[in-house]
Coordinates of C-alpha atoms and ligand atoms in Angstrom, one line a residue:
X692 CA 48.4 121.6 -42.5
X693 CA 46.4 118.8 -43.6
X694 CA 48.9 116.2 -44.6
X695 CA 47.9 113.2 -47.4
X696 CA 48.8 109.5 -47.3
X697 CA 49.4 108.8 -51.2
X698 CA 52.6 109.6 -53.2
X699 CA 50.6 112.6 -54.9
X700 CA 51.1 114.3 -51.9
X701 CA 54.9 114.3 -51.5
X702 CA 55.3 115.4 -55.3
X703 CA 53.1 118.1 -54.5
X704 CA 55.1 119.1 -51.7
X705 CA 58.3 118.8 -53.2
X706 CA 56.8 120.9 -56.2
X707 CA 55.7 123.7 -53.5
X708 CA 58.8 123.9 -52.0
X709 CA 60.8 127.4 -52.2
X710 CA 63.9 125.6 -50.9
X711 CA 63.4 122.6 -53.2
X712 CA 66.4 124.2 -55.4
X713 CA 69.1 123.9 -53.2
X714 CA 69.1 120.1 -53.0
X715 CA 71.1 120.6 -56.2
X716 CA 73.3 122.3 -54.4
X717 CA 74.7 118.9 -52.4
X718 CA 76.0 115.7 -53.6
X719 CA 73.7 113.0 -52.4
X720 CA 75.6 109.4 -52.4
X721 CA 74.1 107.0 -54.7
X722 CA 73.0 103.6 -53.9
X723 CA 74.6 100.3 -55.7
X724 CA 72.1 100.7 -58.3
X725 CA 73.3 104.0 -59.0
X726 CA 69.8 106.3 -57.5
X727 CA 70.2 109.2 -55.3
X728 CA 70.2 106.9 -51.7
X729 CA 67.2 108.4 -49.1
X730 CA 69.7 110.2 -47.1
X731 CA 68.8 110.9 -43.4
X732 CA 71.4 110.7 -41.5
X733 CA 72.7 114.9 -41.8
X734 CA 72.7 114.8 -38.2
X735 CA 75.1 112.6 -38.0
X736 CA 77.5 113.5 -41.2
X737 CA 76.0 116.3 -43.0
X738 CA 76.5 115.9 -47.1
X739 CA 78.8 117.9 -49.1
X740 CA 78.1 121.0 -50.7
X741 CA 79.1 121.0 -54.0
X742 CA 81.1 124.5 -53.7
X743 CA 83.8 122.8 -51.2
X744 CA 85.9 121.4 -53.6
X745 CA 87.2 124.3 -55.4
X746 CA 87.1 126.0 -51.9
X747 CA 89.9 123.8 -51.0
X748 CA 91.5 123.9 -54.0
X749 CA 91.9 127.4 -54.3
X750 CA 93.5 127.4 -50.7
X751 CA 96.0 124.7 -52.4
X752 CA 96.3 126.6 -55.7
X753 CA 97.4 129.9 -53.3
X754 CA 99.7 128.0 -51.2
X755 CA 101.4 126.4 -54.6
X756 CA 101.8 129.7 -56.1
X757 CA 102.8 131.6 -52.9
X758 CA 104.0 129.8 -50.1
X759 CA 104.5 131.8 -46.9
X760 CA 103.4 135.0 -48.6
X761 CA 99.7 133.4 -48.8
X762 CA 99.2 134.2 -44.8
X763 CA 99.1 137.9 -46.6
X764 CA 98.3 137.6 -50.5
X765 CA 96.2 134.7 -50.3
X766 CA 92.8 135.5 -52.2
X767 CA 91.5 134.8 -48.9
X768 CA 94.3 135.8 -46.8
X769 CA 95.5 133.2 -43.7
X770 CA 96.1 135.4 -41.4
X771 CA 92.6 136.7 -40.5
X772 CA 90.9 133.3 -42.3
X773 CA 88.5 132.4 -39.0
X774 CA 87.3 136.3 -39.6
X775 CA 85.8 135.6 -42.6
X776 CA 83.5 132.7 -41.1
X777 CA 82.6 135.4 -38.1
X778 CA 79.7 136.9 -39.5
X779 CA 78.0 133.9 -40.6
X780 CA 78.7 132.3 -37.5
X781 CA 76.9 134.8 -35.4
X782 CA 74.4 134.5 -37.7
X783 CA 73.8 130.7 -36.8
X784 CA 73.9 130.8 -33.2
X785 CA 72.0 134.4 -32.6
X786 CA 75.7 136.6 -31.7
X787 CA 77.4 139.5 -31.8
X788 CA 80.5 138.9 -33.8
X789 CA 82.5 139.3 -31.1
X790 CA 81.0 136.5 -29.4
X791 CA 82.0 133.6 -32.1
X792 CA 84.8 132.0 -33.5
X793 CA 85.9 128.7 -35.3
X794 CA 88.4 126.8 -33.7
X795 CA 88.9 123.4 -32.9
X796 CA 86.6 120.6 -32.6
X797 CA 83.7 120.0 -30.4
X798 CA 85.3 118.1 -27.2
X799 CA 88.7 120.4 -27.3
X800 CA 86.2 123.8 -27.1
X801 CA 84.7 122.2 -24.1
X802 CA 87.3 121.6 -22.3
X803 CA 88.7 125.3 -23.1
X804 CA 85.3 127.0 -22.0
X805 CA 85.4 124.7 -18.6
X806 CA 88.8 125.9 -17.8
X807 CA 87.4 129.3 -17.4
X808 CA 83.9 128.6 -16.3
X809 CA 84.2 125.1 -14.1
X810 CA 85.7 127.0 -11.4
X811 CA 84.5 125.0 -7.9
X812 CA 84.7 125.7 -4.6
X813 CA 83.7 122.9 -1.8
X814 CA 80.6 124.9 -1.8
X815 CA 79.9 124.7 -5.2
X816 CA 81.2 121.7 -7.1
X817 CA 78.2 120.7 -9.7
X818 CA 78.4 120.0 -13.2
X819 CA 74.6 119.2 -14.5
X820 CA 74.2 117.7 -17.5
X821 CA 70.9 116.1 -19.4
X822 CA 70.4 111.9 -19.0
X823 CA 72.0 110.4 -22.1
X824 CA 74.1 112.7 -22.7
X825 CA 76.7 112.5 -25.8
X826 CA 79.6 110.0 -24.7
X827 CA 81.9 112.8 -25.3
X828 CA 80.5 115.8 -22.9
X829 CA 79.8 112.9 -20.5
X830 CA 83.8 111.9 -20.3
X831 CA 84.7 115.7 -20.9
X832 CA 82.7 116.8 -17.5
X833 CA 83.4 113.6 -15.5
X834 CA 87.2 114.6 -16.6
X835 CA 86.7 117.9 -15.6
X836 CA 85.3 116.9 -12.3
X837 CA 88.2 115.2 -11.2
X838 CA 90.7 117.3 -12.4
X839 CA 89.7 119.7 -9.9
X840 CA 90.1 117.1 -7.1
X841 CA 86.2 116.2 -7.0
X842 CA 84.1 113.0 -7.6
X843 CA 81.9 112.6 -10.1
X844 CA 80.1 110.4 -7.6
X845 CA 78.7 113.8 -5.8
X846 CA 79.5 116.6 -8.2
X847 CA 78.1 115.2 -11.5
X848 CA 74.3 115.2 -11.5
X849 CA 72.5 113.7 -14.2
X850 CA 68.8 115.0 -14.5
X851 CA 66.8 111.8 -15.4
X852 CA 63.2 112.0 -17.5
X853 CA 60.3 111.2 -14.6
X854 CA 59.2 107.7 -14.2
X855 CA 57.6 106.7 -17.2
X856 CA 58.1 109.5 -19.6
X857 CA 61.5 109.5 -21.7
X858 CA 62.1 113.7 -22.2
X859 CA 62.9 116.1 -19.9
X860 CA 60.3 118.7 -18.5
X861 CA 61.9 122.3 -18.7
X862 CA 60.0 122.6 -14.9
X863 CA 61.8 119.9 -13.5
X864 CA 65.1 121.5 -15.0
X865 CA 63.8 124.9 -13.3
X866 CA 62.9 123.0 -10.2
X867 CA 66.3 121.4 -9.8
X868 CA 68.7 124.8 -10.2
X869 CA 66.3 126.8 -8.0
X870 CA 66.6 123.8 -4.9
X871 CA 69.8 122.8 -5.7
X872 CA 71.3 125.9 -7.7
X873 CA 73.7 127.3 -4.9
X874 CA 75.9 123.7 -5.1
X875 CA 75.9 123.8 -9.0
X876 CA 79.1 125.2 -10.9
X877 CA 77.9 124.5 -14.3
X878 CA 74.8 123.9 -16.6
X879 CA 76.0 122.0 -19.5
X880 CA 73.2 120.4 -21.7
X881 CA 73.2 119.6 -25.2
X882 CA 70.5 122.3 -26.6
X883 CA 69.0 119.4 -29.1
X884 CA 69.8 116.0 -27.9
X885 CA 71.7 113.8 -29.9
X886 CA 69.8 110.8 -28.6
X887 CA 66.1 111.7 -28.1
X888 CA 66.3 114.4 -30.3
X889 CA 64.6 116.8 -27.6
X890 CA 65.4 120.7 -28.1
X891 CA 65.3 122.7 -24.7
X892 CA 64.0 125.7 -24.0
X893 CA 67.2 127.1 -23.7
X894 CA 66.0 130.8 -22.2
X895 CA 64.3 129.5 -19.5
X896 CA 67.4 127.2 -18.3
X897 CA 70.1 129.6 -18.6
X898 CA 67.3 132.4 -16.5
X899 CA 66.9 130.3 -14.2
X900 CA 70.3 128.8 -13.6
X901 CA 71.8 132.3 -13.4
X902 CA 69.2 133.3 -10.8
X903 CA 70.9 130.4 -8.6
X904 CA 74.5 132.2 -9.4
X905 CA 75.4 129.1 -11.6
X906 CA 77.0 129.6 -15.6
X907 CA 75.1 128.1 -17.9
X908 CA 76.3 126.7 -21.4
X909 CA 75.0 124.5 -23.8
X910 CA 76.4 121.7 -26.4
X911 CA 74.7 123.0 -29.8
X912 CA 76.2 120.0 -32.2
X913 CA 73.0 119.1 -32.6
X914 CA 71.1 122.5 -32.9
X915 CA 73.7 124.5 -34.6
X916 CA 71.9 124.7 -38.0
X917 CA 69.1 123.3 -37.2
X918 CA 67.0 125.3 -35.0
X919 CA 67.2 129.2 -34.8
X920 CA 69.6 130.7 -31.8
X921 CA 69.7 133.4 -29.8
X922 CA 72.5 132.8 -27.5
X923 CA 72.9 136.4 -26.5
X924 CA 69.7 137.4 -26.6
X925 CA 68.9 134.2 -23.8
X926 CA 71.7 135.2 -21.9
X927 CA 74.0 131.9 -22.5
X928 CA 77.5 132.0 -21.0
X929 CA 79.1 129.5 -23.8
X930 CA 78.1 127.2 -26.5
X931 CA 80.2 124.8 -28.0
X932 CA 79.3 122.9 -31.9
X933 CA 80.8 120.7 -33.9
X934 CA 80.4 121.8 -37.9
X935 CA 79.9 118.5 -39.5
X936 CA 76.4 117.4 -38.7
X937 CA 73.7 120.1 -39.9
X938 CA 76.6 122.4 -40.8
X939 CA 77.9 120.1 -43.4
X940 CA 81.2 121.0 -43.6
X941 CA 82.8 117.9 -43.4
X942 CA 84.1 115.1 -41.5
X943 CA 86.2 116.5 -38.1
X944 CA 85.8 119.6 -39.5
X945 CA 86.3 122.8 -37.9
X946 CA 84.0 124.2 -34.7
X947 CA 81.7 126.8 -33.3
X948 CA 82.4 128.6 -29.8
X949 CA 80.4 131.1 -28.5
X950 CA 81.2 133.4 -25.6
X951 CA 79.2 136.0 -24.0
X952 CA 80.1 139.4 -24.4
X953 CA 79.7 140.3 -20.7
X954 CA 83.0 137.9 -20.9
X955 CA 84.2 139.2 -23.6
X956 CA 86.4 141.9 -22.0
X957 CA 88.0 140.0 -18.5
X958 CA 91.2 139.5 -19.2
X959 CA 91.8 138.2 -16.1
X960 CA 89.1 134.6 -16.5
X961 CA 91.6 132.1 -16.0
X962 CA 92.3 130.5 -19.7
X963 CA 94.3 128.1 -21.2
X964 CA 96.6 130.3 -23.6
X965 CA 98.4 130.4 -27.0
X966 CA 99.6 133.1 -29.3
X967 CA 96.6 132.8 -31.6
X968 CA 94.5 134.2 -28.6
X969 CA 96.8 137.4 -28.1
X970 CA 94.9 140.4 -29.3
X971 CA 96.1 141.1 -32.9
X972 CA 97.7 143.9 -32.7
X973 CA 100.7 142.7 -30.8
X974 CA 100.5 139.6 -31.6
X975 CA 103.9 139.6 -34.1
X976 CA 105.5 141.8 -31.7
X977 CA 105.6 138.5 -29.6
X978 CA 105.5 139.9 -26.2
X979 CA 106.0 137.7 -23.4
X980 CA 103.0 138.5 -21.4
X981 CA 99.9 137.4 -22.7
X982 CA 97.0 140.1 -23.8
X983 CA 93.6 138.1 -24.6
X984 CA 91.6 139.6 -28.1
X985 CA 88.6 140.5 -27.0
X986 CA 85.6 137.7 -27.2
X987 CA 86.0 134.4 -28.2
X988 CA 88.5 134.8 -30.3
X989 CA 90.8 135.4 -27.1
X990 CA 90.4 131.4 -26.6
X991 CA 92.2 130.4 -29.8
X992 CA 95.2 128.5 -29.4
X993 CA 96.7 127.7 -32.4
X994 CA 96.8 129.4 -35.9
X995 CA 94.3 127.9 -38.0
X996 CA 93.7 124.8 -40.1
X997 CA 93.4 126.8 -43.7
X998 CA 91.9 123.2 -45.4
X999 CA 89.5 122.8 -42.8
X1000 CA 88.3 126.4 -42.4
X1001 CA 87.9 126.7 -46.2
X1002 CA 85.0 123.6 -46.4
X1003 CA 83.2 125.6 -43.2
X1004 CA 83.5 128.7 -45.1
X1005 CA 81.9 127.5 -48.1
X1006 CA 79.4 126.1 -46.4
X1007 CA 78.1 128.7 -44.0
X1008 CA 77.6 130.4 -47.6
X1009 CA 74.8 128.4 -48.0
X1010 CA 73.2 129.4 -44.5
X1011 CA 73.7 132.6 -45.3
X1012 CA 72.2 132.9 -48.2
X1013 CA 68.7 130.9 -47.1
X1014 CA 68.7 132.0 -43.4
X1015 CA 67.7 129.9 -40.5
X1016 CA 64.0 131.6 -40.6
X1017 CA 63.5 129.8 -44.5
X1018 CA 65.0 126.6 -43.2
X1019 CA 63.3 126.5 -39.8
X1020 CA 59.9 126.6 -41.7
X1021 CA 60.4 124.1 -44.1
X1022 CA 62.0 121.6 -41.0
X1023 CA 58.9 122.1 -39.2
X1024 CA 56.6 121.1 -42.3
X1025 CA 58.9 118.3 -43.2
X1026 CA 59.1 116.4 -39.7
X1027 CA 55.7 117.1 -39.2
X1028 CA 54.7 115.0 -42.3
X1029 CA 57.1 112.3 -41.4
X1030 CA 55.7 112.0 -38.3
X1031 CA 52.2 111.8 -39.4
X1032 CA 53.5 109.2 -42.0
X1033 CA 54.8 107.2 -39.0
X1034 CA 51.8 107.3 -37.3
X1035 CA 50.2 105.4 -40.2
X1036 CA 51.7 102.5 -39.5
X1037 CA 50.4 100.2 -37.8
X1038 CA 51.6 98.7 -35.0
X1039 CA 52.3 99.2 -31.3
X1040 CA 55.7 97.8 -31.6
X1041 CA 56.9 101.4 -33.0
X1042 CA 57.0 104.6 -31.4
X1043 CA 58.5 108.0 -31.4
X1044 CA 60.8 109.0 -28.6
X1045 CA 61.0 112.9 -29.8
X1046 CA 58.9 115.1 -28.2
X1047 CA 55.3 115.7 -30.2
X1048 CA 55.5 119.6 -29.7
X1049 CA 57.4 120.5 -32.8
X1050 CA 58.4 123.6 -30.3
X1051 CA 60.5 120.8 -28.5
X1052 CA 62.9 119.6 -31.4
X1053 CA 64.6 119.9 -34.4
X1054 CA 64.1 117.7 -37.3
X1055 CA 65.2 114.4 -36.2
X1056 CA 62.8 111.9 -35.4
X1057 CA 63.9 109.3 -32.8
X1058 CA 61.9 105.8 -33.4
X1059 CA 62.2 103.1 -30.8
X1060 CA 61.1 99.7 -32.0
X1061 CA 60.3 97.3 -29.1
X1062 CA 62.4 93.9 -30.9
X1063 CA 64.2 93.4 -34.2
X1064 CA 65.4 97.1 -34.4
X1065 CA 68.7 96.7 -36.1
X1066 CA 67.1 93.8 -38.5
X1067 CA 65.1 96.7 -39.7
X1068 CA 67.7 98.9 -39.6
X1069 CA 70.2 96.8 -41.9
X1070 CA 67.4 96.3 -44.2
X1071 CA 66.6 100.2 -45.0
X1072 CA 70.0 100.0 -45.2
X1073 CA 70.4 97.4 -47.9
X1074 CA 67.6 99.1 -49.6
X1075 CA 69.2 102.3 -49.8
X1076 CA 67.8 104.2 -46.6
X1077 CA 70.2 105.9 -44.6
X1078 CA 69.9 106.7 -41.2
X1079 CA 71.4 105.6 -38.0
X1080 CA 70.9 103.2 -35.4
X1081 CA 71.7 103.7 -31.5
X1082 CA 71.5 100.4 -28.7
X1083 CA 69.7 99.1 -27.8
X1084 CA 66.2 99.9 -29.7
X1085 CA 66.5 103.8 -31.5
X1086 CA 66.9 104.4 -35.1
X1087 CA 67.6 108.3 -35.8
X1088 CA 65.9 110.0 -38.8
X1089 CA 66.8 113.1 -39.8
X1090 CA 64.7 114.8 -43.0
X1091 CA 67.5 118.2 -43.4
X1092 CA 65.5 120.7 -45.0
X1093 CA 68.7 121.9 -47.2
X1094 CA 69.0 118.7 -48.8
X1095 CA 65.7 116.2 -48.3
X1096 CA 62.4 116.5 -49.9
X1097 CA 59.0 115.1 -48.8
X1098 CA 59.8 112.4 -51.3
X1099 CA 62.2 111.0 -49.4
X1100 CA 60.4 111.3 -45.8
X1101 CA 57.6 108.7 -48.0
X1102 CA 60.2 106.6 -49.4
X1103 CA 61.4 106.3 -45.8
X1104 CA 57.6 105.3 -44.5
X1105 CA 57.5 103.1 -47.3
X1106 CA 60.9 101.8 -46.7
X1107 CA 60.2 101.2 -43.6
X1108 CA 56.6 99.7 -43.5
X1109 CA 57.8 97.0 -46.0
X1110 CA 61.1 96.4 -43.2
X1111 CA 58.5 95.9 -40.5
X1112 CA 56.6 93.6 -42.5
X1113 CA 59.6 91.5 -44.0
X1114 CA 60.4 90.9 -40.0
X1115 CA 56.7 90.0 -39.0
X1116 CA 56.0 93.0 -37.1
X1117 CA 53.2 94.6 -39.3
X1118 CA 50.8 92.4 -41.0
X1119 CA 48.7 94.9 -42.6
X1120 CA 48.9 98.3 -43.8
X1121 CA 46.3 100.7 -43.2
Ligands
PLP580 C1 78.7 114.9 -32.3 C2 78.8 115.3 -30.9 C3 80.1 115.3 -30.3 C4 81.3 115.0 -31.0 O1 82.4 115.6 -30.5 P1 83.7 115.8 -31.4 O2 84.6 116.5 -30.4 O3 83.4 116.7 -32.5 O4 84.2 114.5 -31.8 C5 80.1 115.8 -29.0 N1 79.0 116.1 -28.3 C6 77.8 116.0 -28.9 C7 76.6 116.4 -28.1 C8 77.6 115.6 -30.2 O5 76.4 115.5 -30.7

């Protein structure tokens, strides 16, 4: 696609989009002045759909009018509420039903899946995860580590970018599990990272990690929504998301876990139980010894937050109804044309961490300015540009195909051009 500098170019764009509809589907939080702010910061808080409101009302309205009876009567009964989000769930991250489940949040899910599948042995201690990984997974392995009586020292291991380049190669991954593979435990990378915003070739990792024997699982908070999956198709052991980035459905909202079915059916993994995980059946007969359901619904713990489910619900609606294929297209136009209105400008001071190969990320766009990064930042700020800033030099950019428009990738060039100048770091444009 041949991309055009001027303003008449973004309208047009915005007037060819087929997704351009669903904008009006989302609240977009105003600036001061009372405008529709240039929102890019979904992959950090994702923005509210408009139908969650009366989602969580009517749970309210049910509970008001019914009280306990609502775990049965409710129009969308309590009892079986995660079942309702299943289908679209697998949907999202490429699953069998049986293979998904909301539950939790993010950091709690990992910690579940690495009870069952960080098992070392003095032979094989390893946790690998990606350089710069989120704090979070970072604490949550190094927790994990030494829980089992190891040092992080020798069984974390942190694959670095080469000298000089700032993304991972997918060879060097390969390279590492197939020397190293028979000491490593456990591949846990985030599939898109949060930081560079570098999407892995998550096939090739988990084939080659379980050529070496090791399980291989990925952090999807940044993916989930954002790029297609096909977890069991790529053979992925488990897969943790949060659903408040590109799954808008609210702050601390409910998660995503994703099991494989080949371990969907061993009762015997070694699990941290609670009654919500007891296959249904029995489960109100309250038996003493534990039975898991089947899948990943045989890691639940607890029953259910009904207030929290009910935003994730109405949101996955929404994914449902434009499917990843739709979105993924329109991503792939829309970070291509901020990136080629970032190359524009002109200076050396700027530059995009994220890989170039659109194969190789999402839609964030990771710029690194070389001084006066947060100046800038606190001025698209002020001027009603929203995005997010990381030490010591990265502001994150994130054009979310559900809700952004090619309007707003310009008003962000423009935004930011004018920034650069105000500090002295452009004196011309081109
Ligand atoms: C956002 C994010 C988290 C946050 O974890 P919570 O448990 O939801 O607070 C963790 N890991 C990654 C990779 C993230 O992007």
């Amino acid at each position: 696609m041949n991309f055009g500098t001027d303003i008449q170019f973004a309208q047009k764009m915005d007037s060819q989009d087929p997704l351009a509809n669903v904008r009006s589907r989302f609240y977009i939080p105003p600036t001061e002045l009372g405008r529709d702010s240039i929102y890019l910061a979904g992959n950090s808080l994702g923005l509210q759909p408009r139908s969650v409101a009366q989602a969580i009302t009517h749970e309210l309205e049910d509970w008001q009018a019914m009280g306990v009876s609502g775990h049965t009567q409710a129009r969308t009964p309590w009892l079986p509420y995660h079942e309702f989000l299943t289908t679209s769930l697998a949907k999202i991250a490429g699953a069998l039903p049986v293979e998904v489940v909301a539950m939790n949040t993010l950091t709690v899910n990992l910690h579940l899946m690495m009870v069952s599948f960080y098992r070392p042995t003095p032979s094989r201690h390893k946790i690998v995860i990606e350089a710069r990984a989120f704090p979070s997974d970072h604490y949550a392995v190094e927790s994990q580590i030494r829980f089992h009586g190891f040092d992080p020292r020798t069984s974390l291991h942190i694959i670095e970018p080469r000298a000089d380049e700032r993304t991972l190669r997918t060879e060097d991954i390969e390279e590492l599990l197939h020397d190293a593979g028979e000491e490593i435990a456990l591949v846990l990378i985030g599939g898109v990272n949060y930081y560079t915003g570098q999407l892995f070739d998550m096939e090739r990792i988990t084939s080659a990690g379980h050529a070496k024997g090791c399980y291989v699982a990925f952090d999807l908070a940044h993916a989930a929504g954002n790029v297609p999956l096909k977890l069991h198709d790529w053979g992925v052991d488990f897969a943790c998301w949060c659903s408040y980035k590109y799954l808008n459905s609210g702050p601390g909202s409910v998660a995503g876990c994703f099991v494989h079915e080949r371990h969907a059916h061993i009762s015997t993994l070694p699990r941290f139980q609670g009654w919500w995980g007891h296959e249904k059946e029995t489960r109100f007969e309250m038996p003493p010894d534990f039975r898991p359901a089947p899948g990943a619904e045989g890691w639940q713990l607890s029953n259910p937050p009904i207030l929290s489910l009910a935003p994730v619900k109405a949101s996955l609606q929404i994914f449902d109804e434009i499917g990843m294929t739709a979105l993924r297209e329109k991503s792939l136009l829309l970070t291509s044309y901020l990136e080629f209105l970032l190359d524009r400008i002109d200076t050396e001071e700027l530059s995009i961490l994220t890989p170039r190969d659109p194969n190789q990320r999402g839609c964030q766009l990771s710029l690194v300015l070389k001084r006066n990064g947060l100046r800038v930042f606190e001025g698209l700020h002020a001027a009603g540009v929203i995005c997010d800033w990381r030490e010591p030099d990265c502001i994150r950019v994130a054009p979310v195909p559900l809700y952004n428009t090619f309007m707003d990738c310009y008003l962000f060039a423009q935004g930011l051009t004018a920034e650069l100048m105000r500090v002295g770091m452009l004196a011309r444009i081109e």
